[in-house]
Amino acid sequence: MAQQSHAAQVDAVIVGAGFSGLYMLHRLRGLGFTTRVFEAADGVGGTWYWNRYPGARCDSESHYYCYSFSDEIRKEWKWSCRYPAQPEILEYLNFVADRLDLKKDIEFGTRVTAGYFDEAAHGWRIETDRGETVHARFLITGVGNTSTPANPTLPGIEKFAGKIYHTGLWPHEKVDFTGQRVGLIGTGSSGIQSTPLIAAEADHLTVFQRTANYSVPARNHELTDDMRREQLEKFEELRRLTLASPIGMSFEPAQVSALEITPEERKAKLDALWDVGGFRFMFTSFNDIVLDRQANAVVADYITAKIRDKVRDPAVADVLCDFNHPVGTKRPPIDTDYYETFNRDNVDIVSIRADPIREVTADGLTLESGAHYRLDAIVCATGFDTVTGSLIKMNLHGKGGQALAEKWKYGPQAYLGLCTSGFPNLFMVTGPGSPAILTNFPVCIEQNVDWIAKLMERMRDIGFNEVEALPDAEAEWVKDIVEAADKTLFPTVDSWYMNSNLPDKPRVFTAYFSGMNTYAEICDDIARNNYKGFDLRTHARAEVA
Ligand code: NAP
């Protein structure tokens, strides 16, 4: 594939070629900025490139989990179903990249290993694992929030004679579990999606559950031509709903408290939404699920009863319903036949909260009680070094050589989730403190990218060559996030939202909670007010050696 000339000096380096990087490249190209795009994978797709585990599927509905910026792309692409599987989303992103001829400007198989803000040159010096150094006025990261897989630290894991997989780093070739005894650790979205498929193939599957999760049926279905036509015809109306939504999805959010209607009305509402399935159950039922323990208990009790209905063995249902957190305070999973899978003869579940893993042996796992599980393969669905992991790993240094890892030692500090003070000309698409992780990602990505592109255009028009978040504005933004989170149930639980899914991370809420719609208004207002909270300035250009 012919690629653009590898200029050592460009306007912008973009890191990542997933939803964020692809659109950022398209926008900057349209504005005439020169770019280099580095992508560690051998293809586009980001999260959808790496997460190839059985059952990997989007939990957001296809007609809004996609780009909105191009009428042509929207009209030419046909989604097959309500929640497309990973191969289809990867195909979509390849389609977009080909349609916009983006691939020729992306350097695949190339990882950014370090970045230094050069105060004399007013730009970034970026190093890659191919030994190259590139200078860019702007550094823009589109590295995702769940892109650095986290493996569990289990004593003896190096002794295991079988294969160990991580859902977020799944092999490209088909993994065949036929005839095998498989152990799966982790019951977040990835574990819940992969369990039914692995169970259907393996000789035996044991799910090792540390935290019981509340899953709601997805109710996936194929899309007919009529359904697709209706989605296209109603695009403007659905888009308006999406943009007005706190979570970037094209349905009205819940308006009613669980506590202001009768038990009969609650049940009728939840029954109807259980049949609709997916995120609509959580997000269109009651407006106080993550705000009020009593309201939360209404929904938690409802889901618990549904699980007990589905699972035949009460002892197995006890483990699956052994909840220790309010529903919705960890990212809500949705599933296809997750609980039903535990009715199979070849599947069992073990609580490793009650009986933790003591060690891995050559032929399996041993728990503290001495119980031993003979395994041929272990699947780690144990999540990621979320939100900050991939940013910190890039080894970025701002003014005075300050490392991002050092600056964020006590938690990520970023203004609007887009910029961090002390690191001029660094933009983070869906960075910490943006609403991204609580929303439908493509909506936040498009808004972030458009906002960054407009700021860069304005700087060019006016002749500014540096932009930096002001420390006070950043501190205020972070304080507001913490205060908003403190009014919710999120801080009562360890989760990746709370940055506390791994032991050595600072425990702090990492998302703007007040909604994607409000966030977009604030960003627009800041832009209208001459980028309030940012220092925009001109320095004499120093030549790069
Ligand atoms: P996750 O939500 O962080 O879940 C990880 C699971 O592994 C949890 O059950 C966790 O238990 C367990 N775990 C972690 N470390 C462990 C250890 N050392 N020992 C035992 N258990 C351990 O990760 P994920 O399921 O990969 O999902 C991450 C995020 O990616 C999701 O929340 C979602 O935003 C995104 N995702 C989206 C989709 C989709 O749209 N379809 C699919 C998959 C993932 P604890 O709860 O006790 O920590």
Coordinates of C-alpha atoms and ligand atoms in Angstrom, one line a residue:
M1 CA 0.0 0.0 0.0
A2 CA 1.4 3.4 -1.0
Q3 CA 1.9 5.6 2.0
Q4 CA 2.4 9.3 2.3
S5 CA 6.0 10.6 2.5
H6 CA 7.3 10.1 6.0
A7 CA 7.9 13.7 6.8
A8 CA 10.0 14.3 9.9
Q9 CA 8.0 17.5 10.6
V10 CA 4.2 17.6 10.4
D11 CA 1.3 19.6 11.8
A12 CA -0.1 16.8 13.9
V13 CA 0.8 13.3 15.0
I14 CA -2.3 11.2 15.6
V15 CA -1.9 8.0 17.7
G16 CA -4.4 5.2 17.0
A17 CA -6.6 4.2 14.0
G18 CA -9.8 3.2 15.7
F19 CA -13.0 5.3 15.6
S20 CA -11.1 8.3 17.0
G21 CA -8.0 8.3 14.9
L22 CA -9.7 7.6 11.7
Y23 CA -12.1 10.5 12.0
M24 CA -9.3 12.8 13.3
L25 CA -7.3 12.0 10.3
H26 CA -10.2 12.7 8.0
R27 CA -11.0 16.1 9.6
L28 CA -7.4 17.3 9.6
R29 CA -6.9 16.2 6.1
G30 CA -10.0 18.2 5.1
L31 CA -8.5 21.2 6.8
G32 CA -5.2 20.9 5.0
F33 CA -3.1 19.9 8.0
T34 CA -0.2 17.5 7.4
T35 CA -0.3 14.4 9.6
R36 CA 1.4 11.2 10.6
V37 CA -0.8 8.5 12.1
F38 CA 0.8 5.7 14.1
E39 CA -1.1 2.6 14.9
A40 CA 0.3 -0.4 16.9
A41 CA -2.0 -2.9 15.2
D42 CA -1.6 -4.2 11.6
G43 CA -5.0 -2.7 10.7
V44 CA -7.6 -0.2 11.6
G45 CA -10.2 -0.8 14.2
G46 CA -8.8 -0.1 17.6
T47 CA -10.7 -2.0 20.2
W48 CA -12.5 -3.9 17.4
Y49 CA -9.2 -5.0 16.0
W50 CA -8.0 -6.6 19.2
N51 CA -11.2 -7.9 20.9
R52 CA -11.8 -10.9 18.7
Y53 CA -13.0 -13.2 21.5
P54 CA -15.9 -15.5 20.9
G55 CA -19.2 -13.5 21.3
A56 CA -17.5 -10.1 21.0
R57 CA -20.4 -7.8 20.0
C58 CA -21.4 -4.2 20.4
D59 CA -23.7 -3.4 23.3
S60 CA -24.9 -0.2 21.6
E61 CA -27.3 -0.4 18.7
S62 CA -25.8 -0.4 15.3
H63 CA -27.7 2.6 13.9
Y64 CA -26.1 4.9 16.4
Y65 CA -22.9 3.1 17.2
C66 CA -21.3 4.4 14.0
Y67 CA -20.2 7.7 12.4
S68 CA -22.8 10.3 11.7
F69 CA -20.6 12.8 9.8
S70 CA -21.1 11.4 6.3
D71 CA -24.4 10.9 4.5
E72 CA -22.8 8.7 1.9
I73 CA -21.2 6.3 4.4
R74 CA -24.5 6.1 6.3
K75 CA -26.4 5.3 3.1
E76 CA -23.9 2.9 1.7
W77 CA -23.4 0.8 4.8
K78 CA -25.9 -1.8 5.8
W79 CA -25.9 -3.2 9.4
S80 CA -27.0 -6.8 9.6
C81 CA -28.5 -6.6 13.1
R82 CA -29.4 -4.6 16.2
Y83 CA -26.0 -5.3 17.9
P84 CA -23.3 -6.2 15.3
A85 CA -20.6 -8.7 16.1
Q86 CA -16.9 -7.7 16.2
P87 CA -16.1 -8.9 12.6
E88 CA -18.9 -6.7 11.2
I89 CA -17.8 -3.6 13.1
L90 CA -14.2 -4.2 12.0
E91 CA -15.5 -4.5 8.4
Y92 CA -17.4 -1.2 8.9
L93 CA -14.2 0.6 10.0
N94 CA -12.3 -0.9 7.1
F95 CA -15.1 0.2 4.8
V96 CA -14.9 3.8 6.2
A97 CA -11.1 3.9 6.0
D98 CA -11.2 2.7 2.3
R99 CA -14.1 4.9 1.4
L100 CA -12.2 7.9 2.6
D101 CA -8.9 6.6 1.4
L102 CA -7.4 6.9 4.9
K103 CA -5.1 3.8 5.1
K104 CA -2.4 5.3 2.9
D105 CA -1.8 7.9 5.6
I106 CA -1.6 5.4 8.5
E107 CA 1.6 3.7 9.6
F108 CA 0.5 0.3 10.9
G109 CA 2.6 -1.9 13.2
T110 CA 4.1 1.2 14.7
R111 CA 3.9 2.1 18.4
V112 CA 4.6 5.5 19.9
T113 CA 7.2 4.9 22.6
A114 CA 7.7 8.4 23.9
G115 CA 6.8 12.1 23.4
Y116 CA 8.5 15.2 24.6
F117 CA 7.1 18.7 24.5
D118 CA 9.9 20.8 23.0
E119 CA 9.6 24.2 24.6
A120 CA 11.9 25.9 22.1
A121 CA 10.1 24.4 19.0
H122 CA 6.6 24.8 20.6
G123 CA 5.7 21.3 19.5
W124 CA 6.2 17.6 20.2
R125 CA 9.1 15.3 19.5
I126 CA 7.7 11.9 19.1
E127 CA 9.5 8.6 19.1
T128 CA 8.3 5.3 17.7
D129 CA 9.4 1.7 18.2
R130 CA 10.7 1.8 14.6
G131 CA 13.4 4.1 15.9
E132 CA 12.0 7.1 14.2
T133 CA 11.7 10.7 15.6
V134 CA 8.9 12.9 14.3
H135 CA 8.3 16.6 15.2
A136 CA 4.7 17.8 15.3
R137 CA 3.0 21.0 16.4
F138 CA 0.2 18.9 17.9
L139 CA 0.0 15.4 19.4
I140 CA -3.5 13.9 19.3
T141 CA -4.2 10.6 21.1
G142 CA -7.1 8.4 20.0
V143 CA -5.9 5.4 22.1
G144 CA -9.3 4.4 23.6
N145 CA -10.2 3.7 27.2
T146 CA -10.1 -0.1 27.3
S147 CA -7.0 -0.9 25.2
T148 CA -4.3 -2.0 27.6
P149 CA -5.3 -5.5 28.7
A150 CA -4.8 -6.3 32.4
N151 CA -3.7 -9.9 33.3
P152 CA -4.4 -11.2 36.7
T153 CA -1.3 -11.7 38.9
L154 CA -1.8 -15.3 39.9
P155 CA 1.0 -17.2 41.7
G156 CA 2.4 -20.0 39.5
I157 CA 0.8 -18.8 36.3
E158 CA 4.1 -19.4 34.5
K159 CA 3.9 -23.1 35.3
F160 CA 0.6 -23.6 33.4
A161 CA 1.1 -26.1 30.6
G162 CA -2.0 -25.1 28.6
K163 CA -2.8 -22.0 26.7
I164 CA -3.7 -18.7 28.4
Y165 CA -5.8 -16.1 26.5
H166 CA -6.9 -12.5 27.2
T167 CA -10.2 -11.4 25.7
G168 CA -8.6 -8.1 24.7
L169 CA -5.7 -9.7 22.9
W170 CA -7.4 -12.5 21.2
P171 CA -5.5 -14.5 18.5
H172 CA -6.5 -13.8 14.9
E173 CA -6.8 -17.5 14.0
K174 CA -9.8 -19.4 15.3
V175 CA -9.2 -20.8 18.9
D176 CA -10.8 -24.2 19.0
F177 CA -11.8 -25.3 22.5
T178 CA -13.3 -28.6 21.3
G179 CA -12.6 -31.3 23.8
Q180 CA -11.0 -29.0 26.2
R181 CA -11.6 -28.1 29.9
V182 CA -11.6 -24.3 29.9
G183 CA -11.5 -21.9 32.9
L184 CA -12.7 -18.4 32.4
I185 CA -11.8 -15.7 34.9
G186 CA -13.9 -12.5 35.0
T187 CA -17.6 -11.7 34.7
G188 CA -17.6 -8.2 33.1
S189 CA -19.0 -7.6 29.7
S190 CA -16.3 -9.6 27.9
G191 CA -16.7 -12.6 30.2
I192 CA -20.5 -12.5 30.0
Q193 CA -20.4 -12.3 26.2
S194 CA -17.9 -15.1 25.7
T195 CA -19.3 -17.6 28.3
P196 CA -22.1 -19.0 26.1
L197 CA -20.0 -19.5 23.1
I198 CA -17.1 -21.1 24.9
A199 CA -19.5 -23.3 26.7
A200 CA -21.1 -24.5 23.5
E201 CA -17.7 -25.6 22.1
A202 CA -15.6 -26.8 25.1
D203 CA -15.8 -30.1 26.8
H204 CA -16.2 -28.3 30.1
L205 CA -16.3 -24.6 31.2
T206 CA -15.7 -23.3 34.7
V207 CA -16.4 -19.6 35.3
F208 CA -14.4 -18.2 38.1
Q209 CA -16.5 -15.3 39.4
R210 CA -15.0 -12.6 41.8
T211 CA -18.0 -10.3 41.5
A212 CA -21.5 -11.2 40.5
N213 CA -22.8 -8.9 37.7
Y214 CA -26.3 -7.8 36.8
S215 CA -26.9 -8.6 33.1
V216 CA -29.9 -7.8 31.1
P217 CA -30.9 -9.6 27.9
A218 CA -29.7 -7.9 24.7
R219 CA -32.6 -9.1 22.5
N220 CA -30.5 -9.0 19.5
H221 CA -32.3 -9.5 16.1
E222 CA -31.6 -9.1 12.5
L223 CA -32.5 -5.9 10.7
T224 CA -34.9 -6.2 7.8
D225 CA -34.7 -3.9 4.8
D226 CA -37.8 -2.1 6.1
M227 CA -36.1 -1.5 9.5
R228 CA -33.0 -0.1 7.9
R229 CA -35.0 2.1 5.6
E230 CA -36.9 3.5 8.5
Q231 CA -33.7 4.2 10.4
L232 CA -32.3 6.1 7.4
E233 CA -35.6 8.0 6.9
K234 CA -35.7 9.0 10.5
F235 CA -32.0 9.8 10.7
E236 CA -32.5 13.5 11.5
E237 CA -35.0 12.8 14.2
L238 CA -33.0 10.0 15.8
R239 CA -29.8 12.2 15.6
R240 CA -31.6 15.0 17.5
L241 CA -32.5 12.5 20.2
T242 CA -29.0 11.2 20.3
L243 CA -27.5 14.7 20.7
A244 CA -30.0 15.6 23.4
S245 CA -29.3 12.4 25.3
P246 CA -26.9 12.3 28.3
I247 CA -25.6 8.9 27.1
G248 CA -25.5 9.6 23.3
M249 CA -28.2 7.1 22.4
S250 CA -31.2 7.8 20.3
F251 CA -33.9 7.3 23.0
E252 CA -35.4 9.4 25.7
P253 CA -33.7 9.0 29.0
A254 CA -35.8 8.0 32.1
Q255 CA -37.9 10.8 33.5
V256 CA -39.4 9.1 36.5
S257 CA -38.1 8.1 39.9
A258 CA -38.5 4.5 40.9
L259 CA -39.9 5.7 44.2
E260 CA -42.7 7.9 42.9
I261 CA -44.8 5.2 41.3
T262 CA -46.6 2.2 42.7
P263 CA -45.0 -1.2 42.9
E264 CA -47.5 -2.4 40.2
E265 CA -46.4 0.5 37.9
R266 CA -42.8 -0.2 38.5
K267 CA -43.2 -3.9 37.6
A268 CA -45.2 -3.1 34.5
K269 CA -42.5 -0.7 33.3
L270 CA -39.6 -3.1 34.1
D271 CA -41.5 -6.0 32.4
A272 CA -41.9 -4.0 29.3
L273 CA -38.3 -2.9 29.2
W274 CA -37.0 -6.4 30.0
D275 CA -38.7 -7.5 26.8
V276 CA -37.1 -4.6 24.8
G277 CA -33.7 -5.5 26.2
G278 CA -30.3 -3.8 26.1
F279 CA -29.3 -0.5 27.6
R280 CA -32.9 0.8 27.3
F281 CA -33.7 -1.3 30.4
M282 CA -31.2 0.6 32.6
F283 CA -31.4 4.0 31.0
T284 CA -35.1 4.5 30.2
S285 CA -36.6 2.9 33.3
F286 CA -35.9 5.2 36.3
N287 CA -33.8 8.3 36.6
D288 CA -32.4 7.6 40.1
I289 CA -31.0 4.1 39.8
V290 CA -27.4 5.2 40.5
L291 CA -28.4 8.1 42.8
D292 CA -30.6 6.4 45.4
R293 CA -30.1 3.0 47.1
Q294 CA -33.8 2.4 47.5
A295 CA -34.4 3.1 43.8
N296 CA -31.4 1.0 43.0
A297 CA -32.8 -1.9 45.0
V298 CA -36.0 -1.9 43.0
V299 CA -34.0 -2.7 39.8
A300 CA -31.5 -5.0 41.5
D301 CA -34.3 -7.1 43.0
Y302 CA -36.1 -7.3 39.7
I303 CA -32.9 -8.6 37.9
T304 CA -32.2 -11.0 40.8
A305 CA -35.7 -12.5 40.4
K306 CA -35.2 -12.9 36.6
I307 CA -31.9 -14.7 37.2
R308 CA -33.4 -17.0 39.7
D309 CA -36.2 -17.7 37.1
K310 CA -33.7 -18.6 34.4
V311 CA -31.2 -20.7 36.4
R312 CA -32.5 -24.2 37.4
D313 CA -30.1 -25.0 40.2
P314 CA -30.8 -22.7 43.2
A315 CA -27.2 -23.2 44.4
V316 CA -25.8 -21.9 41.1
A317 CA -28.3 -19.1 41.1
D318 CA -27.1 -18.2 44.6
V319 CA -23.6 -17.7 43.3
L320 CA -24.8 -15.7 40.3
C321 CA -26.9 -13.5 42.6
D322 CA -24.3 -13.0 45.3
F323 CA -24.2 -9.3 44.6
N324 CA -22.0 -6.9 46.6
H325 CA -22.7 -3.7 44.7
P326 CA -25.6 -1.6 43.6
V327 CA -26.7 -2.3 40.0
G328 CA -25.3 0.2 37.4
T329 CA -22.3 1.2 39.5
K330 CA -20.1 -1.1 37.3
R331 CA -20.6 -0.9 33.6
P332 CA -23.9 -2.7 32.9
P333 CA -23.4 -5.8 30.8
I334 CA -26.0 -7.1 28.4
D335 CA -26.1 -10.7 27.2
T336 CA -27.4 -13.4 25.0
D337 CA -28.1 -16.5 27.0
Y338 CA -25.6 -15.9 29.7
Y339 CA -27.6 -17.1 32.6
E340 CA -29.2 -19.9 30.6
T341 CA -25.7 -21.2 29.9
F342 CA -25.4 -22.3 33.6
N343 CA -28.2 -24.8 33.0
R344 CA -25.8 -26.8 30.7
D345 CA -24.3 -30.0 32.1
N346 CA -20.8 -28.9 31.0
V347 CA -20.7 -25.5 32.8
D348 CA -20.2 -24.6 36.4
I349 CA -19.5 -21.4 38.3
V350 CA -17.2 -21.0 41.3
S351 CA -17.1 -18.0 43.6
I352 CA -13.5 -16.9 44.0
R353 CA -14.6 -14.2 46.4
A354 CA -15.7 -17.0 48.8
D355 CA -12.7 -19.2 47.9
P356 CA -9.9 -17.2 46.2
I357 CA -7.5 -18.7 43.7
R358 CA -4.4 -19.8 45.6
E359 CA -2.2 -20.8 42.7
V360 CA -2.0 -21.9 39.1
T361 CA -0.5 -25.3 38.6
A362 CA 0.7 -27.1 35.4
D363 CA -2.7 -28.6 34.9
G364 CA -5.1 -26.1 36.3
L365 CA -6.1 -23.9 39.2
T366 CA -6.2 -24.5 43.0
L367 CA -8.3 -22.5 45.3
E368 CA -7.6 -21.6 48.9
S369 CA -9.8 -24.4 50.1
G370 CA -7.6 -26.9 48.2
A371 CA -10.3 -27.5 45.5
H372 CA -8.5 -28.1 42.3
Y373 CA -9.8 -27.5 38.7
R374 CA -8.1 -29.4 35.9
L375 CA -7.9 -27.1 32.9
D376 CA -6.5 -27.2 29.3
A377 CA -7.0 -23.5 28.7
I378 CA -7.5 -20.3 30.8
V379 CA -9.4 -17.3 29.4
C380 CA -8.7 -14.1 31.2
A381 CA -11.7 -11.8 30.8
T382 CA -10.1 -9.6 33.4
G383 CA -10.4 -6.2 31.8
F384 CA -8.0 -3.4 31.2
D385 CA -5.7 -0.8 32.6
T386 CA -8.6 1.5 31.8
V387 CA -8.8 5.2 30.8
T388 CA -5.3 6.3 31.7
G389 CA -3.4 3.0 31.0
S390 CA -2.6 3.6 27.3
L391 CA -1.9 7.3 27.8
I392 CA 0.6 6.8 30.6
K393 CA 2.2 3.9 28.7
M394 CA 3.0 6.3 25.9
N395 CA 5.7 7.9 28.1
L396 CA 4.7 11.5 27.5
H397 CA 6.7 14.5 29.0
G398 CA 5.4 18.0 29.1
K399 CA 7.0 21.3 30.0
G400 CA 10.1 21.0 32.1
G401 CA 10.3 17.3 31.3
Q402 CA 7.4 16.4 33.6
A403 CA 6.2 12.9 33.0
L404 CA 2.4 12.4 32.5
A405 CA 2.7 9.4 34.9
E406 CA 4.1 11.7 37.5
K407 CA 1.5 14.4 36.9
W408 CA -1.3 11.9 37.2
K409 CA 0.2 10.0 40.2
Y410 CA -2.8 10.9 42.3
G411 CA -5.4 10.6 39.5
P412 CA -5.8 12.0 36.0
Q413 CA -6.1 15.8 35.8
A414 CA -7.5 17.1 32.5
Y415 CA -9.6 20.0 31.4
L416 CA -12.8 18.8 29.5
G417 CA -10.9 15.5 29.3
L418 CA -9.2 16.9 26.2
C419 CA -6.1 18.7 27.5
T420 CA -3.9 18.6 30.5
S421 CA -2.0 21.6 31.9
G422 CA 1.7 21.5 31.5
F423 CA 1.4 19.6 28.2
P424 CA 0.7 22.2 25.6
N425 CA -0.6 21.1 22.2
L426 CA -1.6 17.7 23.4
F427 CA -5.2 16.7 22.7
M428 CA -6.7 13.5 24.1
V429 CA -9.8 12.2 22.3
T430 CA -12.1 10.7 25.0
G431 CA -9.6 11.5 27.6
P432 CA -10.1 11.1 31.4
G433 CA -12.8 13.6 32.6
S434 CA -14.7 13.5 29.4
P435 CA -18.1 11.7 29.5
A436 CA -16.9 9.1 27.0
I437 CA -17.0 6.0 29.2
L438 CA -20.6 6.8 30.3
T439 CA -21.8 7.3 26.7
N440 CA -22.1 5.8 23.3
F441 CA -18.4 6.3 22.2
P442 CA -18.8 7.4 18.6
V443 CA -20.9 10.4 19.7
C444 CA -18.3 11.6 22.1
I445 CA -15.5 10.9 19.6
E446 CA -17.1 12.9 16.9
Q447 CA -17.8 15.8 19.2
N448 CA -14.2 15.7 20.6
V449 CA -12.6 15.5 17.2
D450 CA -14.7 18.3 15.7
W451 CA -13.9 20.5 18.7
I452 CA -10.2 19.8 18.5
A453 CA -10.2 20.4 14.7
K454 CA -12.0 23.7 15.0
L455 CA -9.5 24.9 17.7
M456 CA -6.6 23.9 15.5
E457 CA -8.1 25.7 12.6
R458 CA -8.7 28.8 14.7
M459 CA -5.1 28.8 16.0
R460 CA -3.8 28.6 12.4
D461 CA -6.0 31.4 11.3
I462 CA -4.9 33.7 14.1
G463 CA -1.3 32.6 14.1
F464 CA -1.2 31.0 17.6
N465 CA 1.1 28.1 17.9
E466 CA 0.5 27.0 21.5
V467 CA -2.6 26.0 23.5
E468 CA -2.5 24.8 27.0
A469 CA -5.2 24.2 29.6
L470 CA -4.9 26.6 32.5
P471 CA -4.3 24.8 35.9
D472 CA -7.2 26.6 37.6
A473 CA -9.7 25.6 35.0
E474 CA -8.5 22.1 35.0
A475 CA -8.6 21.9 38.8
E476 CA -12.1 23.2 38.8
W477 CA -13.2 20.6 36.1
V478 CA -11.7 17.8 38.1
K479 CA -13.3 19.1 41.4
D480 CA -16.7 19.2 39.7
I481 CA -16.3 15.6 38.5
V482 CA -15.5 14.4 41.9
E483 CA -18.4 16.4 43.5
A484 CA -20.8 15.1 40.9
A485 CA -19.7 11.5 41.5
D486 CA -20.0 11.9 45.2
K487 CA -23.7 12.5 44.8
T488 CA -24.0 9.1 43.1
L489 CA -23.5 5.5 44.2
F490 CA -20.4 5.1 42.0
P491 CA -17.9 5.8 44.7
T492 CA -19.3 3.1 46.9
V493 CA -17.8 0.4 44.7
D494 CA -14.5 -0.5 43.2
S495 CA -14.8 -0.4 39.4
W496 CA -13.0 0.8 36.3
Y497 CA -15.2 3.9 36.4
M498 CA -13.6 4.6 39.8
N499 CA -10.2 3.8 38.4
S500 CA -10.0 1.1 41.1
N501 CA -10.2 -2.1 39.1
L502 CA -6.5 -2.6 39.5
P503 CA -4.7 -2.5 42.9
D504 CA -2.1 0.2 42.1
K505 CA -4.2 2.9 40.6
P506 CA -5.4 6.1 42.4
R507 CA -9.0 5.7 43.3
V508 CA -10.9 8.5 41.6
F509 CA -14.0 8.8 39.4
T510 CA -12.8 9.3 35.8
A511 CA -15.8 10.5 33.9
Y512 CA -17.8 13.7 33.5
F513 CA -21.2 12.5 34.9
S514 CA -23.6 15.3 33.9
G515 CA -24.2 14.0 30.4
M516 CA -22.8 14.1 26.9
N517 CA -25.4 16.7 25.9
T518 CA -24.4 19.1 28.7
Y519 CA -20.8 18.4 28.1
A520 CA -21.1 19.3 24.4
E521 CA -22.9 22.6 25.4
I522 CA -20.1 23.5 27.8
C523 CA -17.4 22.8 25.2
D524 CA -19.2 25.0 22.7
D525 CA -19.6 27.7 25.2
I526 CA -15.9 27.6 26.1
A527 CA -15.1 27.9 22.4
R528 CA -17.4 30.8 21.9
N529 CA -15.8 32.5 24.9
N530 CA -12.4 32.6 23.3
Y531 CA -11.5 29.2 24.7
K532 CA -12.1 30.1 28.3
G533 CA -9.8 28.1 30.6
F534 CA -7.2 27.7 27.9
D535 CA -4.1 29.8 27.3
L536 CA -3.8 30.4 23.6
R537 CA -0.5 32.1 22.6
T538 CA 2.0 32.8 20.0
H539 CA 5.7 32.1 20.3
A540 CA 8.3 33.0 17.8
R541 CA 8.8 29.8 15.7
A542 CA 12.2 28.2 16.4
E543 CA 13.4 26.0 13.6
V544 CA 13.6 22.3 14.4
A545 CA 17.0 21.0 13.9
Ligands
NAP1 P1 -14.2 -5.6 33.2 O1 -15.5 -5.0 33.1 O2 -13.2 -4.8 33.9 O3 -14.4 -7.0 34.0 C1 -13.3 -7.7 34.4 C2 -13.8 -8.9 35.2 O4 -12.7 -9.6 35.6 C3 -14.5 -8.5 36.5 O5 -15.5 -9.5 36.7 C4 -13.4 -8.5 37.5 O6 -13.9 -8.7 38.8 C5 -12.6 -9.7 37.0 N1 -11.3 -9.7 37.5 C6 -10.3 -8.7 37.2 N2 -9.2 -9.0 37.7 C7 -9.3 -10.2 38.4 C8 -8.5 -11.0 39.1 N3 -7.2 -10.7 39.4 N4 -9.0 -12.2 39.7 C9 -10.3 -12.5 39.4 N5 -11.1 -11.7 38.7 C10 -10.7 -10.6 38.2 O7 -13.6 -6.0 31.8 P2 -14.3 -6.4 30.5 O8 -15.4 -7.3 30.7 O9 -13.2 -6.7 29.5 O10 -15.0 -5.0 30.0 C11 -14.3 -3.8 30.1 C12 -15.1 -2.7 29.4 O11 -14.9 -2.9 28.0 C13 -16.6 -2.9 29.6 O12 -17.0 -2.3 30.8 C14 -17.1 -2.1 28.4 O13 -17.1 -0.7 28.6 C15 -16.1 -2.5 27.3 N6 -16.7 -3.7 26.6 C16 -17.7 -3.4 25.8 C17 -18.3 -4.5 25.1 C18 -19.4 -4.2 24.2 O14 -19.9 -3.1 23.9 N7 -20.0 -5.2 23.7 C19 -17.9 -5.8 25.3 C20 -16.8 -6.0 26.2 C21 -16.2 -4.9 26.8 P3 -14.2 -7.5 39.8 O15 -15.5 -6.9 39.3 O16 -14.2 -8.1 41.1 O17 -13.0 -6.5 39.6

